[in-house]
mmCIF file of C-alpha atoms and ligand atoms in Angstrom:
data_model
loop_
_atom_site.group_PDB
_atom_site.id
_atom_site.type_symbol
_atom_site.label_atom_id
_atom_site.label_comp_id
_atom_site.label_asym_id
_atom_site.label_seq_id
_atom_site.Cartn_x
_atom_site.Cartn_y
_atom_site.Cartn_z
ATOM 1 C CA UNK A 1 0.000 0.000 0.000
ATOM 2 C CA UNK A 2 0.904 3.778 -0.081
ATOM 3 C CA UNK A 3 1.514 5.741 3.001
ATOM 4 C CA UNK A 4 2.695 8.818 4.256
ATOM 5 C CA UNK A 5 5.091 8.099 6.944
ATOM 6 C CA UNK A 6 7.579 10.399 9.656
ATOM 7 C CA UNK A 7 10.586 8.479 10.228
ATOM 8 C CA UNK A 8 11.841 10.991 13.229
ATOM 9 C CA UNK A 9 9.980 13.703 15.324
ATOM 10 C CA UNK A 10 10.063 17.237 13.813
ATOM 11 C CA UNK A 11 8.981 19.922 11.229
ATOM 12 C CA UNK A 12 6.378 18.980 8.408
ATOM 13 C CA UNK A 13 9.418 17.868 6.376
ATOM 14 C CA UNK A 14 9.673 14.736 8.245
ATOM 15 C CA UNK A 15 6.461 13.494 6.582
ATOM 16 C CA UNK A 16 7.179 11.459 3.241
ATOM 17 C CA UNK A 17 5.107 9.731 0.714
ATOM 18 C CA UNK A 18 6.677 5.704 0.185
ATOM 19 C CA UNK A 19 4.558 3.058 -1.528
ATOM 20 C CA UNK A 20 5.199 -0.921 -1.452
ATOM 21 C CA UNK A 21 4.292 -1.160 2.041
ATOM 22 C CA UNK A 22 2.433 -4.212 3.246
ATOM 23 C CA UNK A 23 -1.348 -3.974 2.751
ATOM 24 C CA UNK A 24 -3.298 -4.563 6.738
ATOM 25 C CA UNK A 25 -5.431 -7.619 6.956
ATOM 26 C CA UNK A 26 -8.561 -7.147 9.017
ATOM 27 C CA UNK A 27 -7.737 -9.404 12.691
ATOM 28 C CA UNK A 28 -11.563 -10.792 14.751
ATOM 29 C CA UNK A 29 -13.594 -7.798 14.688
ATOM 30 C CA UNK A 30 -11.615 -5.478 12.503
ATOM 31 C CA UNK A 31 -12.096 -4.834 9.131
ATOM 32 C CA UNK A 32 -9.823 -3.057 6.036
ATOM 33 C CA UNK A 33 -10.601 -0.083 4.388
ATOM 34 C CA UNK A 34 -9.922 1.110 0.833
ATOM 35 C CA UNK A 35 -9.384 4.870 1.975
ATOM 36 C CA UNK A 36 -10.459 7.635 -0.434
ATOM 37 C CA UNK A 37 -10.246 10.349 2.149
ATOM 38 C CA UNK A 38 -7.630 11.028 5.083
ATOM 39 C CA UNK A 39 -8.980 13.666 7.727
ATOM 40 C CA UNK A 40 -6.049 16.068 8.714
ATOM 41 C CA UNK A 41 -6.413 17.369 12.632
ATOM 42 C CA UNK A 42 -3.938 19.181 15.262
ATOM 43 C CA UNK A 43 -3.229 16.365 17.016
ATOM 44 C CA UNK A 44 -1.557 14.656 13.626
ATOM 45 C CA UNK A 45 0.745 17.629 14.014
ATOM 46 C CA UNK A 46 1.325 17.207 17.582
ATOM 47 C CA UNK A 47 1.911 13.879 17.550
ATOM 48 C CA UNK A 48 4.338 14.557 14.750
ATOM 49 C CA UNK A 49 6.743 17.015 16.603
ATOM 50 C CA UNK A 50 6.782 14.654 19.446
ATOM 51 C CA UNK A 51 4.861 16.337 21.737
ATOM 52 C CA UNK A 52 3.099 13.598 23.183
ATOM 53 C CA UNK A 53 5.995 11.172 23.054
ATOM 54 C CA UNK A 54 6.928 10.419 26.620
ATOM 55 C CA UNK A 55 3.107 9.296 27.308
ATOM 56 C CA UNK A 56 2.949 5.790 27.348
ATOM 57 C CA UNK A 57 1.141 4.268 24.206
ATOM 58 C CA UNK A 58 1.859 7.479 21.946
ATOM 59 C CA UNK A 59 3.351 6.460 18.586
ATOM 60 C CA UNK A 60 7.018 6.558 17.737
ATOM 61 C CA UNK A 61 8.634 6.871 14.984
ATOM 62 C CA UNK A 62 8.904 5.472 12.388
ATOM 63 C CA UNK A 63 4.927 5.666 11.780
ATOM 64 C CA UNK A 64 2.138 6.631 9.928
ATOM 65 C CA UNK A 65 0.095 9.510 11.317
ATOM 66 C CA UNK A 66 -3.226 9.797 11.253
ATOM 67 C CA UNK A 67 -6.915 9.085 13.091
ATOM 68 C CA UNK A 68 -9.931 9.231 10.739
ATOM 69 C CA UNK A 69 -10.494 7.587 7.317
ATOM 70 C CA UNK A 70 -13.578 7.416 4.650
ATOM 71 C CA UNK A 71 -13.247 4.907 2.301
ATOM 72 C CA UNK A 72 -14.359 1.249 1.362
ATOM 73 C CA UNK A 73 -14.654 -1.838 3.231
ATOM 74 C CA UNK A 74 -11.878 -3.820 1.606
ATOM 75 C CA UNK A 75 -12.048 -6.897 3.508
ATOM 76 C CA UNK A 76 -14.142 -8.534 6.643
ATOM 77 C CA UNK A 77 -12.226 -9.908 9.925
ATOM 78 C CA UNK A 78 -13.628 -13.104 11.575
ATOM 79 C CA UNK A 79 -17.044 -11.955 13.698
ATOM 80 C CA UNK A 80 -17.578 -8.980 12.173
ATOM 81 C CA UNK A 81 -21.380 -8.245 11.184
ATOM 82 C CA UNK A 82 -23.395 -5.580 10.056
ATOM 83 C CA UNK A 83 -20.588 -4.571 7.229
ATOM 84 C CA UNK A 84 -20.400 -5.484 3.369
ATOM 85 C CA UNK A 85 -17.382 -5.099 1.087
ATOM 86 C CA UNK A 86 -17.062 -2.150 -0.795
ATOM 87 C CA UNK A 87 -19.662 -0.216 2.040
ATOM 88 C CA UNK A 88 -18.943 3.438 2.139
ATOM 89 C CA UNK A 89 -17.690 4.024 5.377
ATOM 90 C CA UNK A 90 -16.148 6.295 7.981
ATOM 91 C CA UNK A 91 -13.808 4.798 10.572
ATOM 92 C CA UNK A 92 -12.771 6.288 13.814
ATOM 93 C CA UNK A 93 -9.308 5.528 15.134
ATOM 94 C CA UNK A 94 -8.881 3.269 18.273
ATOM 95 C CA UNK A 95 -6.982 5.513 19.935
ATOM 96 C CA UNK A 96 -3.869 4.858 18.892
ATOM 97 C CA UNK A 97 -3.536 7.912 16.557
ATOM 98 C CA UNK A 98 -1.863 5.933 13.433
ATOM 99 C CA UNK A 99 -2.210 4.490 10.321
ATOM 100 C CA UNK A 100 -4.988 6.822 8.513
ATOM 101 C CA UNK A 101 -2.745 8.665 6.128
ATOM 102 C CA UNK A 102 -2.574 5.170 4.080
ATOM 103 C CA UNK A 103 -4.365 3.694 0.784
ATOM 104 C CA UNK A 104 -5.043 0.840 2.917
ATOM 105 C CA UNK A 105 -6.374 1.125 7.042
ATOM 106 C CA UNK A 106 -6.924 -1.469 9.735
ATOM 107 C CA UNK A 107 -9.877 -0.401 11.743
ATOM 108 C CA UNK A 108 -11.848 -1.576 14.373
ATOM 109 C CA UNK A 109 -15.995 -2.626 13.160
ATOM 110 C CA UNK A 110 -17.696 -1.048 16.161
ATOM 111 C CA UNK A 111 -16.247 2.031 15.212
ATOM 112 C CA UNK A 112 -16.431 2.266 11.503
ATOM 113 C CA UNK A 113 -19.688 3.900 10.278
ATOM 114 C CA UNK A 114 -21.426 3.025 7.103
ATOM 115 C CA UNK A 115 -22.266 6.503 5.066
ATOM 116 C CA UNK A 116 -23.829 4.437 2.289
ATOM 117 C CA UNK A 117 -26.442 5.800 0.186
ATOM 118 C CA UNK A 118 -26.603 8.718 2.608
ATOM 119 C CA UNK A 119 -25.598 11.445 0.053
ATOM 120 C CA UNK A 120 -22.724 12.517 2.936
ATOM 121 C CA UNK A 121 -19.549 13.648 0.482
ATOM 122 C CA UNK A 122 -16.752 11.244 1.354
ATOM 123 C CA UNK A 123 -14.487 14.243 2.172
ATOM 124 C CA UNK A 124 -16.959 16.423 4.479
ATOM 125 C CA UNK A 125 -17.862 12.738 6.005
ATOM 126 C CA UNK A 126 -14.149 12.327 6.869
ATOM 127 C CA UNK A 127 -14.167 15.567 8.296
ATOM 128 C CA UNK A 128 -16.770 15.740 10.491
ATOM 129 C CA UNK A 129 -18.494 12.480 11.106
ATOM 130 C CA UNK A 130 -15.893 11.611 13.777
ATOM 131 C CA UNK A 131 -15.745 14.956 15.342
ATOM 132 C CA UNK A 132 -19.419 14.725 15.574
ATOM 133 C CA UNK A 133 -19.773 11.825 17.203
ATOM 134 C CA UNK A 134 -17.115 13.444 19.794
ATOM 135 C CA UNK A 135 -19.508 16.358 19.944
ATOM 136 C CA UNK A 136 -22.089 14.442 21.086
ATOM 137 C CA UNK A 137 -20.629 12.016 23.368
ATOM 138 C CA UNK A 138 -19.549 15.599 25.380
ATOM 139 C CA UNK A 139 -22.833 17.068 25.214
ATOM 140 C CA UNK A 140 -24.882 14.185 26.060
ATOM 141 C CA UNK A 141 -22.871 11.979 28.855
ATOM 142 C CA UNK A 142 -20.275 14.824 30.015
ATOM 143 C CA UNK A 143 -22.484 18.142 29.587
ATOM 144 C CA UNK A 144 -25.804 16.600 29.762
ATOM 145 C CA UNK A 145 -27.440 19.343 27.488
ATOM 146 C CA UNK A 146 -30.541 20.011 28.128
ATOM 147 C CA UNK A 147 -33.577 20.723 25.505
ATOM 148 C CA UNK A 148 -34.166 24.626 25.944
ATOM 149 C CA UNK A 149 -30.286 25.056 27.173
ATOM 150 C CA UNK A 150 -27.644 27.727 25.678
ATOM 151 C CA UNK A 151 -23.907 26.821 24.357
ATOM 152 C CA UNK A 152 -21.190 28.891 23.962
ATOM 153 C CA UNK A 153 -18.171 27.147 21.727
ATOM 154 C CA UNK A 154 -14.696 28.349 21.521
ATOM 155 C CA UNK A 155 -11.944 28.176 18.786
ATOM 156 C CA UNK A 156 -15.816 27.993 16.560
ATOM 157 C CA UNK A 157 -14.345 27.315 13.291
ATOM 158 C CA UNK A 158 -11.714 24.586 14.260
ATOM 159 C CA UNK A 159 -12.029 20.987 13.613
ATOM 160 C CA UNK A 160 -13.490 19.895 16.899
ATOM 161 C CA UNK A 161 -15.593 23.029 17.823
ATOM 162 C CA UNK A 162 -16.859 22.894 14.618
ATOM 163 C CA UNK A 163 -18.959 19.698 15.064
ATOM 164 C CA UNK A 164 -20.690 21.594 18.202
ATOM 165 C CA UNK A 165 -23.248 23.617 16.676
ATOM 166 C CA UNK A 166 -25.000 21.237 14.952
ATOM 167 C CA UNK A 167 -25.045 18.489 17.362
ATOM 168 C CA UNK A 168 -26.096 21.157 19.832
ATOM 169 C CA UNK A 169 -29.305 21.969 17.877
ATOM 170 C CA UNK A 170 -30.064 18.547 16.793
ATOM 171 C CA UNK A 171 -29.904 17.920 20.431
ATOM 172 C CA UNK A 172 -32.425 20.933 21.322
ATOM 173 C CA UNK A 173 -30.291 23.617 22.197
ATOM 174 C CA UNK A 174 -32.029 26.940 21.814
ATOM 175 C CA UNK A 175 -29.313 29.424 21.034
ATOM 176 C CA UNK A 176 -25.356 28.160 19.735
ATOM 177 C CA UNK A 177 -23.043 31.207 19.955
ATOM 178 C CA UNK A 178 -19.393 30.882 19.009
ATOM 179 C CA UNK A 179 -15.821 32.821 19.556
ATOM 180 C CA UNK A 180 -12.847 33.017 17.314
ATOM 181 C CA UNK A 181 -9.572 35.317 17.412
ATOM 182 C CA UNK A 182 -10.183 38.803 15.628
ATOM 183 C CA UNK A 183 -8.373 37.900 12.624
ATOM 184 C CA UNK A 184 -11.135 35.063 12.015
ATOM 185 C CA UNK A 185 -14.069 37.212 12.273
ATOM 186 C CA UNK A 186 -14.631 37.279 8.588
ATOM 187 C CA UNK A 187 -13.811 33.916 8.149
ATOM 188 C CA UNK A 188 -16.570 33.570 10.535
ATOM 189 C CA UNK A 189 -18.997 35.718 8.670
ATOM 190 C CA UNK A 190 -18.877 33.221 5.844
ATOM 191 C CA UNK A 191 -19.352 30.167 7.806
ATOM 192 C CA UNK A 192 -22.621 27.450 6.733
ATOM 193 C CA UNK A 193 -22.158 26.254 10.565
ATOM 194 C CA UNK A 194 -25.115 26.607 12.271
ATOM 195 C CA UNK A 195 -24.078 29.498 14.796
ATOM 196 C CA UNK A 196 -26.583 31.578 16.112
ATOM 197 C CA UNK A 197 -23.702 34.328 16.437
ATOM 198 C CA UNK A 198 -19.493 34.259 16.641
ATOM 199 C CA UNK A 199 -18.174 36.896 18.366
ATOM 200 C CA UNK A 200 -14.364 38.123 19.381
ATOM 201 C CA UNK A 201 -13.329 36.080 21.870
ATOM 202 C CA UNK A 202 -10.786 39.132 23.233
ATOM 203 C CA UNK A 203 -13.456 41.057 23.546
ATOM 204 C CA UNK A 204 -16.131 39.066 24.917
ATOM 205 C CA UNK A 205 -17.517 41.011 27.659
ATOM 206 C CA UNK A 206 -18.773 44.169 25.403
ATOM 207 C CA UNK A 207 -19.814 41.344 22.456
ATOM 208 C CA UNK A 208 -21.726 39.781 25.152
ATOM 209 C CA UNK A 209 -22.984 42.032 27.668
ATOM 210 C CA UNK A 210 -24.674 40.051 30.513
ATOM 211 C CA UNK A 211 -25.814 37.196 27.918
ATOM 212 C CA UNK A 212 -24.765 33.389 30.362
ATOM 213 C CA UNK A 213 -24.441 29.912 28.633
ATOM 214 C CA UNK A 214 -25.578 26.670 30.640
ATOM 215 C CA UNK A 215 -22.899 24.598 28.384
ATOM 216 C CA UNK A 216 -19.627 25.878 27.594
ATOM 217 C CA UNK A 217 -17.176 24.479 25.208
ATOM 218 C CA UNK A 218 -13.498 24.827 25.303
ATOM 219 C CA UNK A 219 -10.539 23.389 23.309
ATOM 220 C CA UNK A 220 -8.810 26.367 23.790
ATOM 221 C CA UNK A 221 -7.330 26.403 27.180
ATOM 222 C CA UNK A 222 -5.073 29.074 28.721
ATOM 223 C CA UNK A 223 -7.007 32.385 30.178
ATOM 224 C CA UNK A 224 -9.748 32.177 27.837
ATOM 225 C CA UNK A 225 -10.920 29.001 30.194
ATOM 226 C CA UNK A 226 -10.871 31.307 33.330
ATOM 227 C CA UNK A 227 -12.683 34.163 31.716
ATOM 228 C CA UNK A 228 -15.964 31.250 30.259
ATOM 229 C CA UNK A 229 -16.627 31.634 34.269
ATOM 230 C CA UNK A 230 -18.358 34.982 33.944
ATOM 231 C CA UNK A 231 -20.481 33.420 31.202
ATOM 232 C CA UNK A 232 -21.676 30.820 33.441
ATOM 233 C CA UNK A 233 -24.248 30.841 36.259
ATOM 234 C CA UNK A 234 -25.171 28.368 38.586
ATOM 235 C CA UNK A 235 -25.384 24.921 37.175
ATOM 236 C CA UNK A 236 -23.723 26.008 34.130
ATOM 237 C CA UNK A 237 -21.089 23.102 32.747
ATOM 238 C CA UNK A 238 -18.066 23.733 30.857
ATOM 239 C CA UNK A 239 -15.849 21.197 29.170
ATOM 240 C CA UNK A 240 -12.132 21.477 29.121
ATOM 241 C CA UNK A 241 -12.228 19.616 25.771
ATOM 242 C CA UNK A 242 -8.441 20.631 24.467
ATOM 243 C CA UNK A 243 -5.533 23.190 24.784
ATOM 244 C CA UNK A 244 -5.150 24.751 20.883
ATOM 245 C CA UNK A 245 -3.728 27.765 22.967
ATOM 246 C CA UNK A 246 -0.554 26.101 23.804
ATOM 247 C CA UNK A 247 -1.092 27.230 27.712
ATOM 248 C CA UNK A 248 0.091 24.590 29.474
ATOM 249 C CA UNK A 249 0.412 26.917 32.393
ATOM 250 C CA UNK A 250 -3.170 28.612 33.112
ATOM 251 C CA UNK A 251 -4.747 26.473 35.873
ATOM 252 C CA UNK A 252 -8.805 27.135 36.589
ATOM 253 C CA UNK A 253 -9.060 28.319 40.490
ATOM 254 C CA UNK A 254 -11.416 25.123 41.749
ATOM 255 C CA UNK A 255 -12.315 27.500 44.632
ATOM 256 C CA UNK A 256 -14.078 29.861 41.545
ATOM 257 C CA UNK A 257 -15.981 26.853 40.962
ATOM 258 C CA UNK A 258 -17.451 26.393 44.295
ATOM 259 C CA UNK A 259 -18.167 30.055 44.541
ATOM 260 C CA UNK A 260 -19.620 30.334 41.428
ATOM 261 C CA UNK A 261 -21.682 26.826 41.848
ATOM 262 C CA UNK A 262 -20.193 25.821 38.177
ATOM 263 C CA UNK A 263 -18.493 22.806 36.802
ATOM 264 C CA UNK A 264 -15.657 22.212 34.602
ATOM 265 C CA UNK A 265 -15.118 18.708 33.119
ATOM 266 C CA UNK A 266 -12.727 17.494 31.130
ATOM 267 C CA UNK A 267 -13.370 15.403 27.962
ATOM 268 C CA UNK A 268 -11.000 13.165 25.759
ATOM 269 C CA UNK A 269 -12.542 10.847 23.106
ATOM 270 C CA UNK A 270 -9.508 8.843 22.996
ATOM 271 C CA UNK A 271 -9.892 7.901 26.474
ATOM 272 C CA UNK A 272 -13.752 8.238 27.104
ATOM 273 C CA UNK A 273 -14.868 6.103 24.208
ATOM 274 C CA UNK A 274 -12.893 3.229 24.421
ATOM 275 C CA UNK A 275 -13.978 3.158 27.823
ATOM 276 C CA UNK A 276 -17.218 3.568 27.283
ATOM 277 C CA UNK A 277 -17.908 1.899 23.973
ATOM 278 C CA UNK A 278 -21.737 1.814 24.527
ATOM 279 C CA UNK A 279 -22.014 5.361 24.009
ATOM 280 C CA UNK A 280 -20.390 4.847 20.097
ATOM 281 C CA UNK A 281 -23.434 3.650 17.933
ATOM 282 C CA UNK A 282 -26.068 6.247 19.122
ATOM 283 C CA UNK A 283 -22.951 8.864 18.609
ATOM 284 C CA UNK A 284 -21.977 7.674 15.204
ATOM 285 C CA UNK A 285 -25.764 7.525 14.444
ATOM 286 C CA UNK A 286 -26.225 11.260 15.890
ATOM 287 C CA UNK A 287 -23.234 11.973 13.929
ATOM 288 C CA UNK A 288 -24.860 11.190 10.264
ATOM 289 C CA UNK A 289 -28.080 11.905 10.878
ATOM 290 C CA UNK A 290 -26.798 15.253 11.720
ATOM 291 C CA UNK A 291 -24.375 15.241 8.599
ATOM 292 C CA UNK A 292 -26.989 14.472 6.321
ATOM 293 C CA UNK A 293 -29.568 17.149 7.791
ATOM 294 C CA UNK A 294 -26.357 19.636 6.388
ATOM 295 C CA UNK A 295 -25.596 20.774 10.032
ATOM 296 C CA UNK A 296 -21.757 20.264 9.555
ATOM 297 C CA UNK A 297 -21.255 22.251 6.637
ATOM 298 C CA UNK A 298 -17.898 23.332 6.043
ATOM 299 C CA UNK A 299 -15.095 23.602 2.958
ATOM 300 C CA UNK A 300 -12.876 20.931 2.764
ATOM 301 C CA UNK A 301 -9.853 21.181 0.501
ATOM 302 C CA UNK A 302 -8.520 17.775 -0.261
ATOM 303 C CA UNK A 303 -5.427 17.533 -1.347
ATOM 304 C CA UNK A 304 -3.379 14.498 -2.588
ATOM 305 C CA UNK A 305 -0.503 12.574 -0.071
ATOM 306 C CA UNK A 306 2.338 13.905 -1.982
ATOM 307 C CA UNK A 307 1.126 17.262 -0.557
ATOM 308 C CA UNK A 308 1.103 16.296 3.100
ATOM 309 C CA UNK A 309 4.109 19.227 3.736
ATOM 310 C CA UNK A 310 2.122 21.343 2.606
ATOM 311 C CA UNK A 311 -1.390 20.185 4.349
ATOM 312 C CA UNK A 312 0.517 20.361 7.751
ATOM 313 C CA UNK A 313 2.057 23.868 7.238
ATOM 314 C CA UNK A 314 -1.255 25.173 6.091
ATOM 315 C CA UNK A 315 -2.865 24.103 9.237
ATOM 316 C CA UNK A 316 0.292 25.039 11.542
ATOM 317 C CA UNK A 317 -0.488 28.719 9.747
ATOM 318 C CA UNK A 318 -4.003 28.632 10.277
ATOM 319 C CA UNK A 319 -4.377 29.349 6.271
ATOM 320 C CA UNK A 320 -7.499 27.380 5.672
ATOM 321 C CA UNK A 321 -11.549 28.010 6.080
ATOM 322 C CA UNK A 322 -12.227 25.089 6.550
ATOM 323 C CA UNK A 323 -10.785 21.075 6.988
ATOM 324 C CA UNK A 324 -8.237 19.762 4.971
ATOM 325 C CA UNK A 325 -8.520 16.181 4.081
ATOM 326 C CA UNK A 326 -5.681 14.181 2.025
ATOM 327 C CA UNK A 327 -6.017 11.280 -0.552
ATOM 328 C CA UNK A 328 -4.179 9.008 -2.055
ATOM 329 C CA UNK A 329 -2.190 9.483 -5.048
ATOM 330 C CA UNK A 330 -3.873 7.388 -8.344
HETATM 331 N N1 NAP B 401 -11.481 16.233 23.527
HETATM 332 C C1 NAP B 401 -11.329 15.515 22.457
HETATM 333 O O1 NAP B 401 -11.746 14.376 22.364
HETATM 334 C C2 NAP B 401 -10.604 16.154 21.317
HETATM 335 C C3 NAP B 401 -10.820 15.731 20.008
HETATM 336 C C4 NAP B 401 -10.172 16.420 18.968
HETATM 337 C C5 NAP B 401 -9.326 17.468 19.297
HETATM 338 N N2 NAP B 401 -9.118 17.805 20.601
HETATM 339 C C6 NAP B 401 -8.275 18.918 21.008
HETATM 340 O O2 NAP B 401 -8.992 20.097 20.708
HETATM 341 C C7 NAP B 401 -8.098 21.120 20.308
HETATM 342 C C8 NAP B 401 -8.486 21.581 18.912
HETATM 343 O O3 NAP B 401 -8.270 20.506 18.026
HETATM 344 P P1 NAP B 401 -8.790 20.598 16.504
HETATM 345 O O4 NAP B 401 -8.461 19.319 15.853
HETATM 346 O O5 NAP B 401 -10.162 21.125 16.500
HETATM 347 O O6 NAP B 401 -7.773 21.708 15.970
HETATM 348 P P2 NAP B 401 -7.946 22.807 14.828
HETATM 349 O O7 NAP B 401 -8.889 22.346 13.781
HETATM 350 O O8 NAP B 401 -6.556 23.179 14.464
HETATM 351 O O9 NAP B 401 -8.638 23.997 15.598
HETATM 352 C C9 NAP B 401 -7.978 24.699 16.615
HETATM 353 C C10 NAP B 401 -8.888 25.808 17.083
HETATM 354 O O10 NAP B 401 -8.302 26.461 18.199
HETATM 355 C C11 NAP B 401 -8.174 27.827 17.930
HETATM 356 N N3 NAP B 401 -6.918 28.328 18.460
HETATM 357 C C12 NAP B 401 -5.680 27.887 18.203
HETATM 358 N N4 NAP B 401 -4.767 28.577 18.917
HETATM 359 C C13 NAP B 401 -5.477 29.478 19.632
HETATM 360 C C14 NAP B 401 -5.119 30.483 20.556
HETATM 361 N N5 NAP B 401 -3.845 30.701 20.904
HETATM 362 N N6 NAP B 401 -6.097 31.234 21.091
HETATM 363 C C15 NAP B 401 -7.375 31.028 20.743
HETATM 364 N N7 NAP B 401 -7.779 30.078 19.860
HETATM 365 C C16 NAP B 401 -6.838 29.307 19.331
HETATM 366 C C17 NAP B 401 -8.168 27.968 16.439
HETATM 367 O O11 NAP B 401 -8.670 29.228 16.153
HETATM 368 P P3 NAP B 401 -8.538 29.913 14.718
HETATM 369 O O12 NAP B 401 -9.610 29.294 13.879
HETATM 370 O O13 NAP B 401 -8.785 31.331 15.069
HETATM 371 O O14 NAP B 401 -7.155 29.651 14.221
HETATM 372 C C18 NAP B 401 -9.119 26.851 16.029
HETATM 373 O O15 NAP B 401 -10.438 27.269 16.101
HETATM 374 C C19 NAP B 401 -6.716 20.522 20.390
HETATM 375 O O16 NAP B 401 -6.139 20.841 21.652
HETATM 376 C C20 NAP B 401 -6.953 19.028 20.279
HETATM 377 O O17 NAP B 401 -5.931 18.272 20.893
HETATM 378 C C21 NAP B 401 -9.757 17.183 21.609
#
């Protein structure tokens, strides 16, 4: 098969395109994929530097990066059910955060997702559909959104926060407002996400005025995590969901939370799902349903392998509306 693959921790130049590589076979409950579509996220890029590498299970060179294919069910493993050859699917990873930037991917069958016939472009699917499912899983077993309930979602047009909106609504949520950095307010403007509003997240207090959110949404860590506490009242939940800030530093004062009466979660799919795997169908299902209904709508630019470089520097820069997803070369 063909695969990108980093032989050493580092820049983007580390990634490289080699072909002849063995092609997976599907073990008991696994299945192969014929991938089409490669999702590109900011954890391929941390995991690429390294950042992650002294936490035990995190890959190590030399590997494949990559979490998230769409594609074709290539071949069954022994018990698995439910899936044809040559399905259209969308597989999650496993959590070990490898192996998706191939022609050819190994994935588990309890979380690979069949988009046939659903009219879902293979690209978008890739983009979203696992995020989605994420979104979900946060809002329904860590947030516990209520019907009626408002949701405030940081870092709005990334990968992740992305997903929220429309899982929010399709959940009941009556009002979805997001926050991006100035320079992606007109980004923002343009958006098909289903935001009732995005505002400037450095100036939230005169976007906002006294407006409070009962669910708030963070993957962006640092102080933007302690200033979500004046936009929550009592009861309100926020979810520590990532740290695209960088802010390693910034710790939430727990006392705040007892004065306030708030909570702050955290939320990791990696760890959450595979721990609760019962949670994963009615996700996945949530997912599509709300893909198909055209609540995820965002641009995707697909580009092939051989561009991978340049995938990875465009999302280090922030130079992109949307996604990026990567395919195989013919
Ligand atoms: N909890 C989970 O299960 C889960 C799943 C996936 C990802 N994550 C985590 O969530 C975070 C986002 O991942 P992603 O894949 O969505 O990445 P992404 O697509 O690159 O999006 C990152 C988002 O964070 C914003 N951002 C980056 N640096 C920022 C800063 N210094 N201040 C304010 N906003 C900043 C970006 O804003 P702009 O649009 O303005 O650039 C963008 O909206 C990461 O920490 C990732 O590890 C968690």
């Amino acid at each position: 098969m063909q695969a990108v693959h980093t032989l050493r921790f580092g820049d983007p130049t580390v990634l490289d395109v080699v072909t002849g590589l063995p092609d997976p076979e599907p073990g008991p409950g696994e299945v192969t994929i014929d991938v089409s579509h490669s999702a590109v996220g900011l954890i391929d890029l941390l995991l690429r530097e390294g950042r992650f590498k002294d936490h035990p299970g995190m890959p190590q060179p030399p590997f494949v990066p990559g979490l998230e294919v769409a594609g074709t069910i290539r071949a069954l493993g022994p018990g698995v059910s439910g899936l044809s050859t040559g399905e259209q699917v969308v597989a999650l990873s496993a959590g070990s955060g490898t192996g998706g930037y191939a022609s050819v991917y190994r994935a588990q069958a309890p979380l690979t997702v069949s988009i046939e016939g659903r009219g879902i472009d293979a690209a978008l699917a890739v983009s979203v559909i696992p995020n989605a499912a994420m979104a979900h899983a946060a809002l329904t077993q860590v947030a516990h959104l209520a019907e009626g309930e408002s949701v405030l979602v940081h870092g709005a047009l990334g990968g992740l926060s992305a997903a929220f909106p429309g899982i929010a609504k399709q959940l009941g949520a009556a009002r979805v407002v997001g926050t991006v950095r100035p320079g992606r307010l007109a980004v923002a403007e343009a958006t098909r996400l289903p935001y009732d509003r995005i505002v400037d997240s450095t100036d939230l207090h005169n976007a906002l005025g006294d407006e409070k959110f009962d669910v708030v949404i963070d993957p962006v860590g640092g102080t933007l995590r302690t200033l979500s506490l004046d936009l929550m009242t009592p009861g309100s939940r926020l979810i520590a969901a990532g740290n695209a800030s960088d802010d390693w530093g910034h710790q939430v004062d727990t006392n705040q939370l007892w004065l306030r009466s708030v909570t702050v979660s955290g939320f990791n799919a990696g760890a959450f799902l595979p721990t609760h795997p019962r949670f994963v169908p009615a996700a996945l299902a949530a997912a599509i349903e709300a893909s198909a209904a055209g609540l995820m709508e965002t641009d995707v630019d697909v580009l092939p392998f051989s561009q991978v470089v340049t995938a990875h520097r465009r999302m280090e820069s922030r130079d992109l509306h949307g996604r990026i997803a990567l395919t195989p070369e013919p």
